[in-house]
Short mmCIF file of C-alpha atoms in Angstrom, two decimals:
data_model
loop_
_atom_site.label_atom_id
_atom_site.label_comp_id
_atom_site.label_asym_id
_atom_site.label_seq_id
_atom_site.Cartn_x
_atom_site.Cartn_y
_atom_site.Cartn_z
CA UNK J 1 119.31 17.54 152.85
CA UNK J 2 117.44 15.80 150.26
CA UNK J 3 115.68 18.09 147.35
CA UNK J 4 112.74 20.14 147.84
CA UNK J 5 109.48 21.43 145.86
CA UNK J 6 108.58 24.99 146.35
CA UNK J 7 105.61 23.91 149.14
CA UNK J 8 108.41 22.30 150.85
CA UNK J 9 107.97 18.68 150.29
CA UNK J 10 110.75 16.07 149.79
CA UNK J 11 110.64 15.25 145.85
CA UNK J 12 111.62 12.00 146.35
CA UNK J 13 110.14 10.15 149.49
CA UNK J 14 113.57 7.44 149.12
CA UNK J 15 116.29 10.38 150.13
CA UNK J 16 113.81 11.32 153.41
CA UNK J 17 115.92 10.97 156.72
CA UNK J 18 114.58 11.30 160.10
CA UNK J 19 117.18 14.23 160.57
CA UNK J 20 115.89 15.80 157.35
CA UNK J 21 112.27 15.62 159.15
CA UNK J 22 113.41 17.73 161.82
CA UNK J 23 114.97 20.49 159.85
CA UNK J 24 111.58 20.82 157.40
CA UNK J 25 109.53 20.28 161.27
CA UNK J 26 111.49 23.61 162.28
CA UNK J 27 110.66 25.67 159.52
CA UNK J 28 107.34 25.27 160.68
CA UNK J 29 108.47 26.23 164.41
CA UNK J 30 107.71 22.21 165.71
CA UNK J 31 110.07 20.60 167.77
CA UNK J 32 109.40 16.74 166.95
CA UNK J 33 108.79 14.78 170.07
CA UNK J 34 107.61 10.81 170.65
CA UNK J 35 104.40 11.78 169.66
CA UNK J 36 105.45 13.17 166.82
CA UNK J 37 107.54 10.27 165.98
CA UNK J 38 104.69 7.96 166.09
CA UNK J 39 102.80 9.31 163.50
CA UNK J 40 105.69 9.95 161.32
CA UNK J 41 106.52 6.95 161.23
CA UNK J 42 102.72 5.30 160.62
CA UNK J 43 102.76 7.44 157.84
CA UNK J 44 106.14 5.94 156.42
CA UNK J 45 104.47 2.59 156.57
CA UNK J 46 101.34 3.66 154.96
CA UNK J 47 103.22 5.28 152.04
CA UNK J 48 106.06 2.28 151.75
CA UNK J 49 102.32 0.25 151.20
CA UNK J 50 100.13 2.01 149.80
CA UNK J 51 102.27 4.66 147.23
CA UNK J 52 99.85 7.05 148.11
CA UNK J 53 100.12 9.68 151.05
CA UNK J 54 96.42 10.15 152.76
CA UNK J 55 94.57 12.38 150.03
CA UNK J 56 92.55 14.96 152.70
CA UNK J 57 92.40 15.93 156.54
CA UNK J 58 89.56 13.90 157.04
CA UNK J 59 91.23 10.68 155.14
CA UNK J 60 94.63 11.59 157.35
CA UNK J 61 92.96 11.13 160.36
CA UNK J 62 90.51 8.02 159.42
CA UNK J 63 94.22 6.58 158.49
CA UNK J 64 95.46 7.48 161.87
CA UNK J 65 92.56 5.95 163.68
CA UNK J 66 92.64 3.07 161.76
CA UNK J 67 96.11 1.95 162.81
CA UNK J 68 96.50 3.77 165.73
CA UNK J 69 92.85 3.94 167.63
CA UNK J 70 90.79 6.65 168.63
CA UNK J 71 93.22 8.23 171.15
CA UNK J 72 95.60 9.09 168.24
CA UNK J 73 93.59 9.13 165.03
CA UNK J 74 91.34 12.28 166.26
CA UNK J 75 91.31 15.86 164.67
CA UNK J 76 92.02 17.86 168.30
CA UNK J 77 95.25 15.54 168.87
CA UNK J 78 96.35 15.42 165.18
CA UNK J 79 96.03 19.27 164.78
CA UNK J 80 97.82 20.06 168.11
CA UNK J 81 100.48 18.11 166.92
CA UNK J 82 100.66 19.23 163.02
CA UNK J 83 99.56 22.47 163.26
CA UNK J 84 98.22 24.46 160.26
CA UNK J 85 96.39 21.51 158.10
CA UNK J 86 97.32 18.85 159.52
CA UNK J 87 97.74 15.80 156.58
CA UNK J 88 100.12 18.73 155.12
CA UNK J 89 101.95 19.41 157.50
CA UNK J 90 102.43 15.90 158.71
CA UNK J 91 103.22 14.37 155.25
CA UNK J 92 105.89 17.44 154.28
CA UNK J 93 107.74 16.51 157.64
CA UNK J 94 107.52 12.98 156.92
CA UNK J 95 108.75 13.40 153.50
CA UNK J 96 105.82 12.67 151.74
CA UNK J 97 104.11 13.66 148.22
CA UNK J 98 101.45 16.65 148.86
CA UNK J 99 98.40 15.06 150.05
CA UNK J 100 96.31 15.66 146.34
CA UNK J 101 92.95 16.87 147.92
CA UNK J 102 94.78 19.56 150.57
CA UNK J 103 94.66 23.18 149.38
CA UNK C 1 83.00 1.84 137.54
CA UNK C 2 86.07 1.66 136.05
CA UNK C 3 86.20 0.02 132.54
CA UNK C 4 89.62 1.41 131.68
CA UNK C 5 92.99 0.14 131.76
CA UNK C 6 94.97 1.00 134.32
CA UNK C 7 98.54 3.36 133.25
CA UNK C 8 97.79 4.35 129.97
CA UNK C 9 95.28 7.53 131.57
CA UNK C 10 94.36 9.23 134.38
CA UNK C 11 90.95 8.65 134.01
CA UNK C 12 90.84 5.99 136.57
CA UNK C 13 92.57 7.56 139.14
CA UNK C 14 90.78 10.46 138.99
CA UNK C 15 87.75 7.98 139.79
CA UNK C 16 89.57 6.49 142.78
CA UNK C 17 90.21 9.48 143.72
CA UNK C 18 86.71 10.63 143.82
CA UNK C 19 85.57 7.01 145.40
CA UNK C 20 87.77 8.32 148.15
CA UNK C 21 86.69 11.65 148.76
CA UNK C 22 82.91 10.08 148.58
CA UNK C 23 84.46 7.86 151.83
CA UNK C 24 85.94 10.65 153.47
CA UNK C 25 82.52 12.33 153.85
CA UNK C 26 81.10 9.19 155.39
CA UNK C 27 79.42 8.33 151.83
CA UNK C 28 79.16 4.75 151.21
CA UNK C 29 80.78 4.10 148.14
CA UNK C 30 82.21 0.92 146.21
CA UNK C 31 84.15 0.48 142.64
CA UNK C 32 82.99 -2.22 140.31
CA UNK C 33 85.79 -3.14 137.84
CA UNK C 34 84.20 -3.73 134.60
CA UNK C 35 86.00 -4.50 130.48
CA UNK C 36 89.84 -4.05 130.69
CA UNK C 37 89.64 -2.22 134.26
CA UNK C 38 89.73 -5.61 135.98
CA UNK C 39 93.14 -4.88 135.13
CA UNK C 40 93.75 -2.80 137.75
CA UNK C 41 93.22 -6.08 140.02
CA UNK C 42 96.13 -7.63 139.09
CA UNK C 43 98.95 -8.73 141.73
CA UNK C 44 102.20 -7.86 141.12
CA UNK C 45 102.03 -5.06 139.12
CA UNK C 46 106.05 -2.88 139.30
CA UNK C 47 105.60 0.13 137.08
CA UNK C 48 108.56 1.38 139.18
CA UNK C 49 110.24 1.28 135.33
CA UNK C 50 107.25 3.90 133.57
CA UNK C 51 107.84 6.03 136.63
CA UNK C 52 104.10 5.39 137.81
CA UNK C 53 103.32 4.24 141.43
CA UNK C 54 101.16 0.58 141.69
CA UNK C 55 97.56 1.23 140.98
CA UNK C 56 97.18 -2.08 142.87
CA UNK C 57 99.06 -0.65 145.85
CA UNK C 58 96.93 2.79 145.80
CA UNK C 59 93.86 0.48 145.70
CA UNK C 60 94.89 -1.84 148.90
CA UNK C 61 94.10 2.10 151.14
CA UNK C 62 90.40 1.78 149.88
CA UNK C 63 89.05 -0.46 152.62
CA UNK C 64 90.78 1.87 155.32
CA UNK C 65 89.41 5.06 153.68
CA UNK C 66 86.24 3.52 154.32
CA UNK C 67 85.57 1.81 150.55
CA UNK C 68 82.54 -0.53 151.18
CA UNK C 69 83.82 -2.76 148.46
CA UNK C 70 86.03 -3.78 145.07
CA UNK C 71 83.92 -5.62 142.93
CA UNK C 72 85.23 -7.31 140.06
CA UNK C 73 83.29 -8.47 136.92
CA UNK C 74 83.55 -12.29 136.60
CA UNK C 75 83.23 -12.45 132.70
CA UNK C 76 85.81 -9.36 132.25
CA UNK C 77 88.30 -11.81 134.68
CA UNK C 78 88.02 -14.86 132.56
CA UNK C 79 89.17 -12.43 129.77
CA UNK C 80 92.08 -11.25 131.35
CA UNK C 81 93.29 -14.80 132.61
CA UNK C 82 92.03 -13.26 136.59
CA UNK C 83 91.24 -15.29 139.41
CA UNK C 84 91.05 -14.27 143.10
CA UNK C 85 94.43 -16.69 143.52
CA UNK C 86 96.18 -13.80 141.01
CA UNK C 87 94.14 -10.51 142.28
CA UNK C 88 94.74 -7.90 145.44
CA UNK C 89 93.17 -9.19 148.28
CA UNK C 90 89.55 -8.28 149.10
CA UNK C 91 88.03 -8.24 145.90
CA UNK C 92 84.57 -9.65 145.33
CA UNK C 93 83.53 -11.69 142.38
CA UNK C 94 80.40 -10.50 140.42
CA UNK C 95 78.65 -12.61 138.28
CA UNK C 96 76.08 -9.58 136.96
CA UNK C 97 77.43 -6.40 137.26
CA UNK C 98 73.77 -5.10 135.99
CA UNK C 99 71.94 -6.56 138.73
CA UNK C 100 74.83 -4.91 141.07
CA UNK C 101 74.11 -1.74 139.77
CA UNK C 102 70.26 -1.68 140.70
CA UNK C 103 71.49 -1.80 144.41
CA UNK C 104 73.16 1.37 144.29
CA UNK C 105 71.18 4.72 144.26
CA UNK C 106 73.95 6.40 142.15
CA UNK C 107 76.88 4.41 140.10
CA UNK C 108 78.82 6.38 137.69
CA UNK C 109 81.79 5.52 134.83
CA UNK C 110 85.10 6.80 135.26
CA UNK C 111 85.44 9.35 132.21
CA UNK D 1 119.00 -10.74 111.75
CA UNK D 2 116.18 -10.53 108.98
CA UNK D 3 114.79 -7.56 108.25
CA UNK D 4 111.02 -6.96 109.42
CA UNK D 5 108.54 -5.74 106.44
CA UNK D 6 106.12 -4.09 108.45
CA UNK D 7 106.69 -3.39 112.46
CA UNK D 8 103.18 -2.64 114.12
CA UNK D 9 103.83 -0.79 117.21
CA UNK D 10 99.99 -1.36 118.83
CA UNK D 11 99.09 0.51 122.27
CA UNK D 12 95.39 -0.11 122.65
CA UNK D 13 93.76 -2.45 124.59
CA UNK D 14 92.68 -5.73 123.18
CA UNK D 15 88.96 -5.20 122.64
CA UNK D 16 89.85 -1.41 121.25
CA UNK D 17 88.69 -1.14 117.71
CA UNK D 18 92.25 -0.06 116.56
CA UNK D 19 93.72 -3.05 117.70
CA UNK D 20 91.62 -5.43 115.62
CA UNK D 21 92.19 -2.88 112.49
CA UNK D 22 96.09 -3.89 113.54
CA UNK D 23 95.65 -7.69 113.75
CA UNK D 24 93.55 -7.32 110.35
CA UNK D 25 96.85 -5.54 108.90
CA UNK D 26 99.51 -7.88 109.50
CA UNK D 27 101.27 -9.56 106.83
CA UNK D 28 103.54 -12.78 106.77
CA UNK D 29 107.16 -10.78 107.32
CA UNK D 30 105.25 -7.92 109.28
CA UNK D 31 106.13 -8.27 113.39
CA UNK D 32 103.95 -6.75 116.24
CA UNK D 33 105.03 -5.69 119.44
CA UNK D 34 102.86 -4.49 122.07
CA UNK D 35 103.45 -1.35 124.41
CA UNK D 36 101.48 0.54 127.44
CA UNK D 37 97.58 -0.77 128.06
CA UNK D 38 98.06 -3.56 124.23
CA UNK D 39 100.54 -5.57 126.46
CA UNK D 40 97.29 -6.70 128.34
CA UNK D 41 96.81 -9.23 125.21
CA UNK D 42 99.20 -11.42 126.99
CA UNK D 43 96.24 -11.96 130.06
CA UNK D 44 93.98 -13.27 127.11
CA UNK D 45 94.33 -16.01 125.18
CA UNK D 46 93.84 -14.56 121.94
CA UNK D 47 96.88 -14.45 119.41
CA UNK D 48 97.32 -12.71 115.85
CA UNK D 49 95.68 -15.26 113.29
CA UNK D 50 98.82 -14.95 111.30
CA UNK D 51 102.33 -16.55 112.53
CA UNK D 52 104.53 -13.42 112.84
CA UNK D 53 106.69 -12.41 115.81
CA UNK D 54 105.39 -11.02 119.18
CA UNK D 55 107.41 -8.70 121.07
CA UNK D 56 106.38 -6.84 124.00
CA UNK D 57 108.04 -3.62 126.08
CA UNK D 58 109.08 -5.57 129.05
CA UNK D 59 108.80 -2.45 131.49
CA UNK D 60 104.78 -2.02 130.48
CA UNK D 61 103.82 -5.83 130.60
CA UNK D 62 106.16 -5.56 134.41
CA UNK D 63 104.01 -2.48 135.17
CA UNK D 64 101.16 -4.31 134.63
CA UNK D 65 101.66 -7.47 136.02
CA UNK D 66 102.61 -9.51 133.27
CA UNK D 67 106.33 -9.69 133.48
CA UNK D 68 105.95 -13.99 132.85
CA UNK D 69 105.45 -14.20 129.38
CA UNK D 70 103.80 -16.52 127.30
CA UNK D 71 105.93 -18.93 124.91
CA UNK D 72 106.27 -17.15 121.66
CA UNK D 73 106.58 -13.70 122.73
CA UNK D 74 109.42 -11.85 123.17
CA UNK D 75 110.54 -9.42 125.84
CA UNK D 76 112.01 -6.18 124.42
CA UNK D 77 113.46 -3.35 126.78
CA UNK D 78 113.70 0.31 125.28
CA UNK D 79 117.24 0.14 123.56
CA UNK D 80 115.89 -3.18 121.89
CA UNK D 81 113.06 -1.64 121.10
CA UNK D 82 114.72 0.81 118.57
CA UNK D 83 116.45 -1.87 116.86
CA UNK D 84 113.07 -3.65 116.30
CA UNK D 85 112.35 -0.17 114.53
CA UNK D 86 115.98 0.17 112.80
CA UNK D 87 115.12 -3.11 111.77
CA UNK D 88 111.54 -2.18 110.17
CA UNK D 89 111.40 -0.95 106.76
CA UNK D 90 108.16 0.62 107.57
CA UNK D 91 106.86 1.37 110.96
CA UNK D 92 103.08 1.51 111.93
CA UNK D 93 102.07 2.93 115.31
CA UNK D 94 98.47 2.09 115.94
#
């Protein structure tokens, strides 16, 4: 299990494993699915580019719908999914820095 | 604006960082690069070794956070040896950044 | 290797008016190296009006894109850096 900060995210995004993701997803009672996958994983690729996990909510799901299209990259689905605040909870389980703007 | 190296503060990024918040709330927003913060333009940049992450690579989310635009001063690029062949992609040339600025209803300096 | 006179360790930009008070200090026997946002002198093509060495922290000129570097100027990593300093009889850091 790679190392953790005390809000629960990975401290370094390189030791993240997709077993790893579903031990932090149970802590917040999730049980990761396909759909859960998919966005995972889209926000893998965006971090591997960009070095920079989606700052806010709002910026998480413009990201989403970007690469994904309206069907994913909506608030209702996003939050459903990642429950709590979403671009948190998302970007803890897929071993990603805190999103900087996300209280 | 930007008119400050990248790495050596955090005064830029805090300005990115505000350009992006601006976006998030549906705000049209752009960053002109102006002095040595057409810096920040530069391809290539691997500060893997000063334990930074690329300002360049942070910069390539702008357009999908919904960034209008990078502008880059033309006279601070022939400075700094810059050409669009050696930037990021998407950046736009500006010949006068003061007649850019009279388009915007608000521009502000980083810092 | 010869010793250095002065070693001027410079970290501002090139425009910034500490660098230019650095360029107006050096001395034939003095050498200059350039770390953090002063490696960006390598994008310009301005050198030091006086013929001393260049050296420059390889992992800030990589940082900023500038890992190809000019003729004349040499690439220093951290442990090479100190010699460059052992080496000094005086150090100034701009």
């Amino acid at each position: 299990m790679p190392a953790r900060n005390n809000e629960g995210f990975v401290v370094n995004a390189n030791e993240w494993t997709p077993a790893a993701a579903s031990i932090i997803a149970a802590d917040d009672g999730i049980k990761l699915n396909e759909k859960h996958w998919e966005i995972i994983e889209f926000l893998r690729l965006f971090y591997k580019t960009h070095e920079v996990s989606p700052p806010s909510n709002r910026l998480f799901v413009k990201s989403v719908k970007e690469a994904l299209g309206d069907t994913r990259g909506n608030s209702i689905y996003l939050m459903t999914l990642f429950p709590g605040t979403p671009a948190k909870t998302a970007c803890r389980i897929a071993g990603l820095p805190r999103p900087t703007n996300c209280l | 604006m930007i008119d400050q190296s990248p790495y050596g503060t955090w005064v830029g990024r805090e300005a990115l960082d505000m350009a992006f918040s601006l976006a998030a709330f549906d705000q049209a927003v752009s960053i002109l690069f102006t002095d040595t913060g057409v810096n920040w333009l530069r391809a290539f940049q691997q500060p893997n070794d000063i334990a930074q992450k690329s300002v360049a690579k942070n910069l390539s989310a702008a357009p999908i956070f919904g960034v209008e635009a990078l502008y880059a001063d033309a006279a601070a690029c022939r400075r700094y040896g810059l050409t669009l062949d050696n930037m990021i992609e998407g950046v736009v040339m500006c010949e006068s950044s003061s007649e850019l600025l009279h388009q915007f209803a608000h521009a502000a300096f980083a810092g | 290797m010869a010793l250095i006179h002065t070693l001027h360790i410079l970290n501002k930009t090139p425009g910034h008016a500490r660098s230019l008070q650095c360029m107006d200090a050096l001395r034939p026997g003095d050498a200059l190296l350039f770390t953090e946002s002063a490696v960006l002198a390598l994008a310009t093509q301005q050198h030091p009006e006086i013929d001393v060495p260049v050296f420059v922290l390889a992992p800030d000129a990589l940082a900023r894109g500038l890992g190809q570097c000019p003729d004349g100027v040499t690439q220093v990593d951290f442990p090479a850096m100190v010699d460059l300093t052992a080496q000094a009889q005086t150090v100034i850091s701009w």
